[in-house]
Short mmCIF file of C-alpha atoms and ligand atoms in Angstrom, two decimals:
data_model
loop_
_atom_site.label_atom_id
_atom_site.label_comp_id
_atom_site.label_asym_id
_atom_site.label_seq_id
_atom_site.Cartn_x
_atom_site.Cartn_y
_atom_site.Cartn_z
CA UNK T 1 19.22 -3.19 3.29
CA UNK T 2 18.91 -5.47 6.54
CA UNK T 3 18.09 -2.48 8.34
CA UNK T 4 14.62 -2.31 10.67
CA UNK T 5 12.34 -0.49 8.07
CA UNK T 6 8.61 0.95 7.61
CA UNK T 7 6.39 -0.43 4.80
CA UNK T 8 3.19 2.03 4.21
CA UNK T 9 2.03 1.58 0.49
CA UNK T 10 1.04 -1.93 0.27
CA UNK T 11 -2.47 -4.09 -0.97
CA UNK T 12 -2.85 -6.98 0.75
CA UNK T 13 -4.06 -9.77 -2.17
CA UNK T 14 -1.36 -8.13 -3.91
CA UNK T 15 1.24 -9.36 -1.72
CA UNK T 16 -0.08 -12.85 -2.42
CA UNK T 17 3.25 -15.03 -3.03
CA UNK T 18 3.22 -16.56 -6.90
CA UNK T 19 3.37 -19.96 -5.29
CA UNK T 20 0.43 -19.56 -3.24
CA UNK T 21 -1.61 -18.32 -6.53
CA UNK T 22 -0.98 -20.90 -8.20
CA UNK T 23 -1.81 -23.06 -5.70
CA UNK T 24 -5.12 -21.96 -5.07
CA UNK T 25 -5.92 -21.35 -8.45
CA UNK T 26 -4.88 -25.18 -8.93
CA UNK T 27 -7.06 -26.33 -6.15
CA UNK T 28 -10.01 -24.50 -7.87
CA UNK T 29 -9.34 -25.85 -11.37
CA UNK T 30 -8.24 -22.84 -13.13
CA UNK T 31 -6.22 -22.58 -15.65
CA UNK T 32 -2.54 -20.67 -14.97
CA UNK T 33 -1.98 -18.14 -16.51
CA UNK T 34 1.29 -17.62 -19.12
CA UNK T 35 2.84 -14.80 -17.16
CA UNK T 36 2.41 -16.92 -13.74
CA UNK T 37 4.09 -19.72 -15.42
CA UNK T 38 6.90 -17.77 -16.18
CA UNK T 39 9.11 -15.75 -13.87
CA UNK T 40 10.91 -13.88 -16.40
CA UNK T 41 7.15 -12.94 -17.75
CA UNK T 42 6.55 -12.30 -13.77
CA UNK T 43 8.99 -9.50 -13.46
CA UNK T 44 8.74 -8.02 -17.59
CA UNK T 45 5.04 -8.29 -18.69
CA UNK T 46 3.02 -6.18 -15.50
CA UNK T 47 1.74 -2.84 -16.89
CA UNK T 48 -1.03 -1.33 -15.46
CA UNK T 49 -3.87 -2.84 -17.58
CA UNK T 50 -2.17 -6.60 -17.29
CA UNK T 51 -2.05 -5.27 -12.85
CA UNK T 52 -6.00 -4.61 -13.30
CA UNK T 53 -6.61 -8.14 -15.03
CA UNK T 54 -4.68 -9.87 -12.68
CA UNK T 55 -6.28 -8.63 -9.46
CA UNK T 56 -9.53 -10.12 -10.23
CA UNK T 57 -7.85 -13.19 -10.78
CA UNK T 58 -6.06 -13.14 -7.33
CA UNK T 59 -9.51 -12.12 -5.77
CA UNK T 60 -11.12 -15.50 -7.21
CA UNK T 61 -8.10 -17.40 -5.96
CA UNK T 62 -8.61 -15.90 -2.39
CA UNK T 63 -11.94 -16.19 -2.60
CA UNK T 64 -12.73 -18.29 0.62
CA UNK T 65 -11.99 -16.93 4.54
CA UNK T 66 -9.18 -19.95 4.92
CA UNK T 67 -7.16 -18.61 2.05
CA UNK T 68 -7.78 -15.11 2.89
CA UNK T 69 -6.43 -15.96 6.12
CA UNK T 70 -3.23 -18.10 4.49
CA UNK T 71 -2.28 -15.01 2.45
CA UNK T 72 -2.50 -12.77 5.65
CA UNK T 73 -0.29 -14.68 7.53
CA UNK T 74 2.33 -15.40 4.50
CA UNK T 75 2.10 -11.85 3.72
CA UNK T 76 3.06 -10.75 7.75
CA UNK T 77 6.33 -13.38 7.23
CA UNK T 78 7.29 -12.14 4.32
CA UNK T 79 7.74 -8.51 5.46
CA UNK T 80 9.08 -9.50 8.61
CA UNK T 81 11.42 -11.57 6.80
CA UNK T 82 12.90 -8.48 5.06
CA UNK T 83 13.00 -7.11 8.97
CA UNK T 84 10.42 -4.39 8.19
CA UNK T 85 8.85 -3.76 11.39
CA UNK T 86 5.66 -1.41 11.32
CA UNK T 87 3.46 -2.39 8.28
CA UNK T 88 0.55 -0.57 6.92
CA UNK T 89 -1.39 -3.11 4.67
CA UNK T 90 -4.59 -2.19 2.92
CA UNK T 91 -7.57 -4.09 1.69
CA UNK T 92 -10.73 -3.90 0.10
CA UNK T 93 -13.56 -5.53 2.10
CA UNK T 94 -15.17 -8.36 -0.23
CA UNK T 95 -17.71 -11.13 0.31
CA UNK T 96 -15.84 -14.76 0.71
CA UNK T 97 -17.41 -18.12 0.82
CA UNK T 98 -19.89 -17.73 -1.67
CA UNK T 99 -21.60 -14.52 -0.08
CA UNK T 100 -21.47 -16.08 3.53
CA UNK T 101 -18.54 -14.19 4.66
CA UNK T 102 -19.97 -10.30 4.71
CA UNK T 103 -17.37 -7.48 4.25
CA UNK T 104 -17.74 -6.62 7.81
CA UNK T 105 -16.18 -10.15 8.47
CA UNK T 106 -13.92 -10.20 5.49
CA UNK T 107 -12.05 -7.28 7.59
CA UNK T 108 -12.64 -8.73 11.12
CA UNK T 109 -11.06 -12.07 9.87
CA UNK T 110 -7.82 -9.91 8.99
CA UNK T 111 -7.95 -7.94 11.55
CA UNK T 112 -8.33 -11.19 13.82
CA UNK T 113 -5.68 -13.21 11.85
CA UNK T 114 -3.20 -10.13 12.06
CA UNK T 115 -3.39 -9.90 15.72
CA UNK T 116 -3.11 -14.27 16.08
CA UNK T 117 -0.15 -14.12 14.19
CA UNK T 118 1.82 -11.75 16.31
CA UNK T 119 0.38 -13.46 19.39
CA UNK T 120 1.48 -16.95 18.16
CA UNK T 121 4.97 -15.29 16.82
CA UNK T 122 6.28 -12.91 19.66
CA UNK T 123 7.12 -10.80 16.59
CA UNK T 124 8.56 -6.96 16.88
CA UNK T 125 6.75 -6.12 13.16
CA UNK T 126 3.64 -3.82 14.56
CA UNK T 127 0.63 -4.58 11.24
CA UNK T 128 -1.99 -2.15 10.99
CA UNK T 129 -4.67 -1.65 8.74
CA UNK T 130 -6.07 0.88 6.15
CA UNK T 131 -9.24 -0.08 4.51
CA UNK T 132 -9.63 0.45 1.01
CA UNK T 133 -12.16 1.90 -1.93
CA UNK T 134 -11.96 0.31 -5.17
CA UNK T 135 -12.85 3.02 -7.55
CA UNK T 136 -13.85 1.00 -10.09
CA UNK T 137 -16.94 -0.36 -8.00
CA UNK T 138 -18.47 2.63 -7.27
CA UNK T 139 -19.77 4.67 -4.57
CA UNK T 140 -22.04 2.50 -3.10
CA UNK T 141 -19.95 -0.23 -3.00
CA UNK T 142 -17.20 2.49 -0.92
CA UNK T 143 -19.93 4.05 1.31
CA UNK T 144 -19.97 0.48 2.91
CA UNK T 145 -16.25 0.46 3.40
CA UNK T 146 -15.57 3.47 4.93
CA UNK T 147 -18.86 2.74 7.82
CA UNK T 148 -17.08 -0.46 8.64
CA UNK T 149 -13.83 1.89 8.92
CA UNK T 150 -15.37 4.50 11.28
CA UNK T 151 -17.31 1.95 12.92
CA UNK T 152 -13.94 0.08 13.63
CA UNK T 153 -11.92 3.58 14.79
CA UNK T 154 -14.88 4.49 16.75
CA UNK T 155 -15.14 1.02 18.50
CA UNK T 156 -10.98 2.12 19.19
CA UNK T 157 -9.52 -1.34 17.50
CA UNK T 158 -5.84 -0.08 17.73
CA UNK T 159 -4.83 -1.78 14.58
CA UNK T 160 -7.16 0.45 12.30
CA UNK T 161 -5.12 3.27 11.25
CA UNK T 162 -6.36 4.83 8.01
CA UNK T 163 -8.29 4.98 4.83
CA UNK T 164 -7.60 4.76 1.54
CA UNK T 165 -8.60 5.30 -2.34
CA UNK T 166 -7.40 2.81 -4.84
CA UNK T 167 -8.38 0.97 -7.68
CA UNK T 168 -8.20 1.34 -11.32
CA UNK T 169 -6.86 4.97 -11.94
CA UNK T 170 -8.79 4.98 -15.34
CA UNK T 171 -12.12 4.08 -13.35
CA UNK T 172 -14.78 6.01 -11.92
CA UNK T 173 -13.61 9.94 -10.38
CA UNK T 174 -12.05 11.36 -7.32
CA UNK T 175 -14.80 13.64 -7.27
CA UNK T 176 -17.32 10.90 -7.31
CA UNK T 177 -15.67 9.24 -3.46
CA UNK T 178 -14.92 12.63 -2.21
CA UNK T 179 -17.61 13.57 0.17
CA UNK T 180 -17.05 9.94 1.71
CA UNK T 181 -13.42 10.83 2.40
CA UNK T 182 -14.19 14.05 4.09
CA UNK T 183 -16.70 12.21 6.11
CA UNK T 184 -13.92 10.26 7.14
CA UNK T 185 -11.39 12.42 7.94
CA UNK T 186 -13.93 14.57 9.78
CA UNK T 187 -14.34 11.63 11.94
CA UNK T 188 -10.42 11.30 12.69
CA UNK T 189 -9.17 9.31 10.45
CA UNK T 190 -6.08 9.59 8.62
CA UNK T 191 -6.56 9.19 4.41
CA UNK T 192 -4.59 8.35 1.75
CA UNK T 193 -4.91 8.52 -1.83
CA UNK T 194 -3.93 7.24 -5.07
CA UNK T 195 -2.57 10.18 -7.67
CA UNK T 196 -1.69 10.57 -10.50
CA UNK T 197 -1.02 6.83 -11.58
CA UNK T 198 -2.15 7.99 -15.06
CA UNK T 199 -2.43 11.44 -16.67
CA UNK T 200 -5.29 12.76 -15.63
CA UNK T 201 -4.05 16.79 -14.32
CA UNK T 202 -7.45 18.12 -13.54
CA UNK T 203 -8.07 15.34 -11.02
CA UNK T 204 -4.63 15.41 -9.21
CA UNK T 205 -5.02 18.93 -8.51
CA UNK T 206 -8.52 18.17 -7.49
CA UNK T 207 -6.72 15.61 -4.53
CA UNK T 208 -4.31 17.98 -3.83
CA UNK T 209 -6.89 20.62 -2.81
CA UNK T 210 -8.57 17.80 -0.71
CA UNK T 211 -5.34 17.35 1.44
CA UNK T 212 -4.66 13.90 2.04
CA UNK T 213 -2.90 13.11 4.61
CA UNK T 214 -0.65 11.17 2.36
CA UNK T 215 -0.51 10.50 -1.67
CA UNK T 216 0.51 6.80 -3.46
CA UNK T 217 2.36 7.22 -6.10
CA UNK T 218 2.18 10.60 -7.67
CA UNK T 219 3.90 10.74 -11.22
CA UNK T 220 1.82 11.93 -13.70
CA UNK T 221 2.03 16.11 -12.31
CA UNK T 222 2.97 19.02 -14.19
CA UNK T 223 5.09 22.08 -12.57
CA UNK T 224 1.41 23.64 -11.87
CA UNK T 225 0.46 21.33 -8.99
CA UNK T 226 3.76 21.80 -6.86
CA UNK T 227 3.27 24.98 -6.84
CA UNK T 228 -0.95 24.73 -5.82
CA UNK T 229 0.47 22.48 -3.01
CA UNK T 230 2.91 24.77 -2.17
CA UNK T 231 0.34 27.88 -2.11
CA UNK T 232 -2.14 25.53 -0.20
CA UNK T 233 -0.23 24.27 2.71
CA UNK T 234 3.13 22.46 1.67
CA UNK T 235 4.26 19.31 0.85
CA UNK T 236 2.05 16.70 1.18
CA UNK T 237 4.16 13.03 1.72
CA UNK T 238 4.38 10.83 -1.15
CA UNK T 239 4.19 6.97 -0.90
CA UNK T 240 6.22 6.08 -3.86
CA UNK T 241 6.40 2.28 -4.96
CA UNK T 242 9.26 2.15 -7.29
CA UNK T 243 8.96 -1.49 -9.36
CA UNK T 244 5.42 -0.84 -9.47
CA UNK T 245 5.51 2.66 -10.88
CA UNK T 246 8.54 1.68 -13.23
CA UNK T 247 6.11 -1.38 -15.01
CA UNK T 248 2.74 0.99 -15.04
CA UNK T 249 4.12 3.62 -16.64
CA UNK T 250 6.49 1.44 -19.51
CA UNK T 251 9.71 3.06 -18.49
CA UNK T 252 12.91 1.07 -19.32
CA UNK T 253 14.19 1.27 -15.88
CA UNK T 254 14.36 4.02 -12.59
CA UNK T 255 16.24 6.03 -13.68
CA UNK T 256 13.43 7.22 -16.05
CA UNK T 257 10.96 7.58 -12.79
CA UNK T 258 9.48 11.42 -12.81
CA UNK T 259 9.70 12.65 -9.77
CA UNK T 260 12.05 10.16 -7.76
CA UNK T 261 15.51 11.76 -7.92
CA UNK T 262 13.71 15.35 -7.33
CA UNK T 263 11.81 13.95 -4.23
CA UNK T 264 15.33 12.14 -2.68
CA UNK T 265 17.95 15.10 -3.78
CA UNK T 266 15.27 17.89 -2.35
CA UNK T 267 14.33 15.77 1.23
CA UNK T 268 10.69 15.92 0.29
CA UNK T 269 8.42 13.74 2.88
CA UNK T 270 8.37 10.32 1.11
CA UNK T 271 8.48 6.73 1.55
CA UNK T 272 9.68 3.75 -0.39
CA UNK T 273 7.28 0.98 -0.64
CA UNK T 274 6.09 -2.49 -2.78
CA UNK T 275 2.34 -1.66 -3.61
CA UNK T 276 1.60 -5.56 -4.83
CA UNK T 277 4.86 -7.71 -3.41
CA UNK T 278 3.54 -10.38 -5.20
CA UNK T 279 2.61 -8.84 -8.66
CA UNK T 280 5.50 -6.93 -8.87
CA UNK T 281 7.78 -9.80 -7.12
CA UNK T 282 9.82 -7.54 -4.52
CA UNK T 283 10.19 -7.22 -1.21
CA UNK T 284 10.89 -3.42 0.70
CA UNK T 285 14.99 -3.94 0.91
CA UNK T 286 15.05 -4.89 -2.89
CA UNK T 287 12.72 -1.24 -3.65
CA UNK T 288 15.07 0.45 -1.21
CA UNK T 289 18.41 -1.01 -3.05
CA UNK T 290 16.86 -0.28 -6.61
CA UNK T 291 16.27 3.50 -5.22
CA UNK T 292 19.76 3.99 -3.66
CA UNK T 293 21.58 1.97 -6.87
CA UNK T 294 19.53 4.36 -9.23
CA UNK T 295 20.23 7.70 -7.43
CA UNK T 296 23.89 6.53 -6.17
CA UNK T 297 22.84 6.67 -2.72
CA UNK T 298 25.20 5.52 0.15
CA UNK T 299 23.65 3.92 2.92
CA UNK T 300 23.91 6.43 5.54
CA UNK T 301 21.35 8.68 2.70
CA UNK T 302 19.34 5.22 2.50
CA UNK T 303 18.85 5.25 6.20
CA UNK T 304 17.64 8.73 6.19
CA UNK T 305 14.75 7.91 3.52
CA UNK T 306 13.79 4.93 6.31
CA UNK T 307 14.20 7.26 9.19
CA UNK T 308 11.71 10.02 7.25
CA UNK T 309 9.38 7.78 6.81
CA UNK T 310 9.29 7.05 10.63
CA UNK T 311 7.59 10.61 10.85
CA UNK T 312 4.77 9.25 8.45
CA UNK T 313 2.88 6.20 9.59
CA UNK T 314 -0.86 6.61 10.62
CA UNK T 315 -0.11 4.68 13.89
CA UNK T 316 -2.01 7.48 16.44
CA UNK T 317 -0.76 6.22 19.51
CA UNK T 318 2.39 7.79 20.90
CA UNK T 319 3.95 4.94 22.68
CA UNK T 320 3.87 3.09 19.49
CA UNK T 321 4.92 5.31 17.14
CA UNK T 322 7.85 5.90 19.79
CA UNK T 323 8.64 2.41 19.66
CA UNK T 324 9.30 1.93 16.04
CA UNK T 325 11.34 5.26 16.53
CA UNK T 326 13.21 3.45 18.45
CA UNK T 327 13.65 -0.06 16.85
CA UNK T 328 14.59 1.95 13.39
CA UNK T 329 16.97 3.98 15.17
CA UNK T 330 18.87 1.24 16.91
CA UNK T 331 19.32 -0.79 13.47
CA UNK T 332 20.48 2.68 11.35
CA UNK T 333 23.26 3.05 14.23
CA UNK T 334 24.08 -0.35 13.90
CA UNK T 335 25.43 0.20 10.19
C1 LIG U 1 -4.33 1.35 -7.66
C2 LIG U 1 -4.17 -0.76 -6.73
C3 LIG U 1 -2.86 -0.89 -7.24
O1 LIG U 1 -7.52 -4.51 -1.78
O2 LIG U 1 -7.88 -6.80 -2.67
N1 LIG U 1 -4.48 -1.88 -6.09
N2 LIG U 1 -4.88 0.36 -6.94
N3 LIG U 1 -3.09 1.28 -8.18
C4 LIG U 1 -2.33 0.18 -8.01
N4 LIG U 1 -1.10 0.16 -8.61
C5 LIG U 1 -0.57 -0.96 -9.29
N5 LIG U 1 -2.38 -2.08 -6.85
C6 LIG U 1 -3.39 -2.68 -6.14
O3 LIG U 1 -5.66 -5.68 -3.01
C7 LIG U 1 -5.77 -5.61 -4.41
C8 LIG U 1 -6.46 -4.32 -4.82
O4 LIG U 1 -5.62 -3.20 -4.51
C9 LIG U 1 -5.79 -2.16 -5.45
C10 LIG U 1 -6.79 -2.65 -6.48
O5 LIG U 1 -8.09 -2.21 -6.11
C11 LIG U 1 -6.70 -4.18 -6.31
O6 LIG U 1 -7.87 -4.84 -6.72
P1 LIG U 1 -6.91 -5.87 -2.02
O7 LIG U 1 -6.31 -6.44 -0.77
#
């Protein structure tokens, strides 16, 4: 799958390579975990509680601005190495340095890291940047995050595209970071949201009254909230992250994935993504080959799920979004 592609569902410190975990969890004296020590562990052992334990471990690894930075810039190779060329990463503003580094600067330094890297590298991959809530810290903790996010849109900073709502699905409420959203969106900016990563019906339908502008993930849905999106205003896109939605919900392999083949076979809005590159240990052409393997796709149909997803990025400004048109294009008539 060498073709150009678009990469919209993935957390940054999730991306983190293995080998650069280890590292700094070596320079800080901490003990390695089992499952890091083993790559056969790596790629059998992630479910979604063993995701949530190992996220705070990444976040003490990366815990100072010059790794923060490191895993930035690895993360930026990495997906241009598998020639994906307009990425949407997400973070979670955080304190670094021991509480010197504010979260205001924990997103400037990525934002300023993002735009040195493709200064320094001449690159054709266009990042951007959606800034995150972590449900499981509460509203407080969000409220912050989305006023650096409107203060950053406001300001114009071309690289900040969107919002999102992440975190722990078995956390906190939707309800609870809703308001905050619609303040948000009211102030032009695009949102996304986790649903349905766990069964929880009464809070999917409560998203898919809000009307995100996209949803991550989207499996655990009954008959009853296709058809409330379809009353409400149609399809809403789904950003589906196959490896990661295989090992959170325990299913032996794709082919058991809920709503995959439906989404694919009916043309629904979608796009294929990573979620945590480095926790799940995949890269986009490796999620796009699992996909077409699974559903017997050739790769002209492969090229149309890259092409939809064209139509979905957050990227506002037309020249831009015209330019990955374009790059996309040329590489899908180059097959
Ligand atoms: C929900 C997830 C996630 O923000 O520190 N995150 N939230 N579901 C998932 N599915 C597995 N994978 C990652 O990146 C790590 C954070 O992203 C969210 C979690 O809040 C995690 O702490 P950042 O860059």
């Amino acid at each position: 799958m060498d073709i150009p592609k678009v990469e919209l569902h993935s957390h940054l410190n999730g991306s983190i390579r293995n080998s650069t975990l280890k590292d700094l969890l070596t320079n800080l004296s901490v003990p390695i975990p089992r499952t890091l020590q083993n790559p056969e562990l790596e790629e059998s052992t992630r479910t979604l509680s063993e995701c949530f334990e190992i996220f705070p471990l990444i976040h003490l690894a990366v815990s100072t601005s010059s790794a923060l930075r490191r895993v930035v810039r690895e993360t930026l190779s990495d997906f241009e190495s598998d020639n994906v060329i307009y990425l949407e990463l997400r973070t979670t503003p955080r304190t670094l340095d021991s509480g010197s580094v504010g979260k205001r600067e924990y997103v400037d330094l990525v934002l300023s890291e993002m735009k040195k890297w493709v200064e320094d590298k001449g690159t054709r991959l266009i990042p951007r940047l959606i800034i995150s809530i972590d449900r499981s810290r509460g509203v407080e903790e969000a409220r912050e995050n989305m006023d650096i996010a409107k203060e950053l849109f406001k300001m114009g900073h071309d690289y900040v595209v969107g919002v999102d709502l992440g975190g722990n699905p078995t956390k906190g409420t939707f309800k609870e970071f809703k308001g905050l959203l619609e303040e948000v969106r009211t102030a032009g900016m695009k949102v996304t949201v986790h649903a349905g990563e766990v069964d929880n019906l009464e809070e999917v339908n409560d998203i898919v009254a809000f009307r995100p502008d996209r949803l991550g993930h989207f499996l655990c849905v009954d008959d009853g909230v296709w058809e409330k999106m379809e009353r409400e205003g149609g399809d809403i896109p789904i950003e589906v992250c196959p490896t990661s939605n295989v090992m959170t919900l325990g299913l032996e392999g794709l082919g058991q994935h809920p709503i995959l083949e439906r989404l694919v076979k009916e043309g629904y809005p979608v796009s294929i993504n990573t979620d945590d590159a480095g926790v799940f240990n995949t890269k986009q052409s490796l999620e796009l080959y699992r996909v077409a393997e699974t559903l017997g796709l050739n790769e002209y149909t492969v090229s149309g799920l890259v092409w939809g997803a064209v139509d979905l990025v957050f990227e506002g400004n037309r020249r831009t979004r015209a330019r990955v048109a374009r790059d996309v294009m040329k590489g899908i008539k180059g097959i």
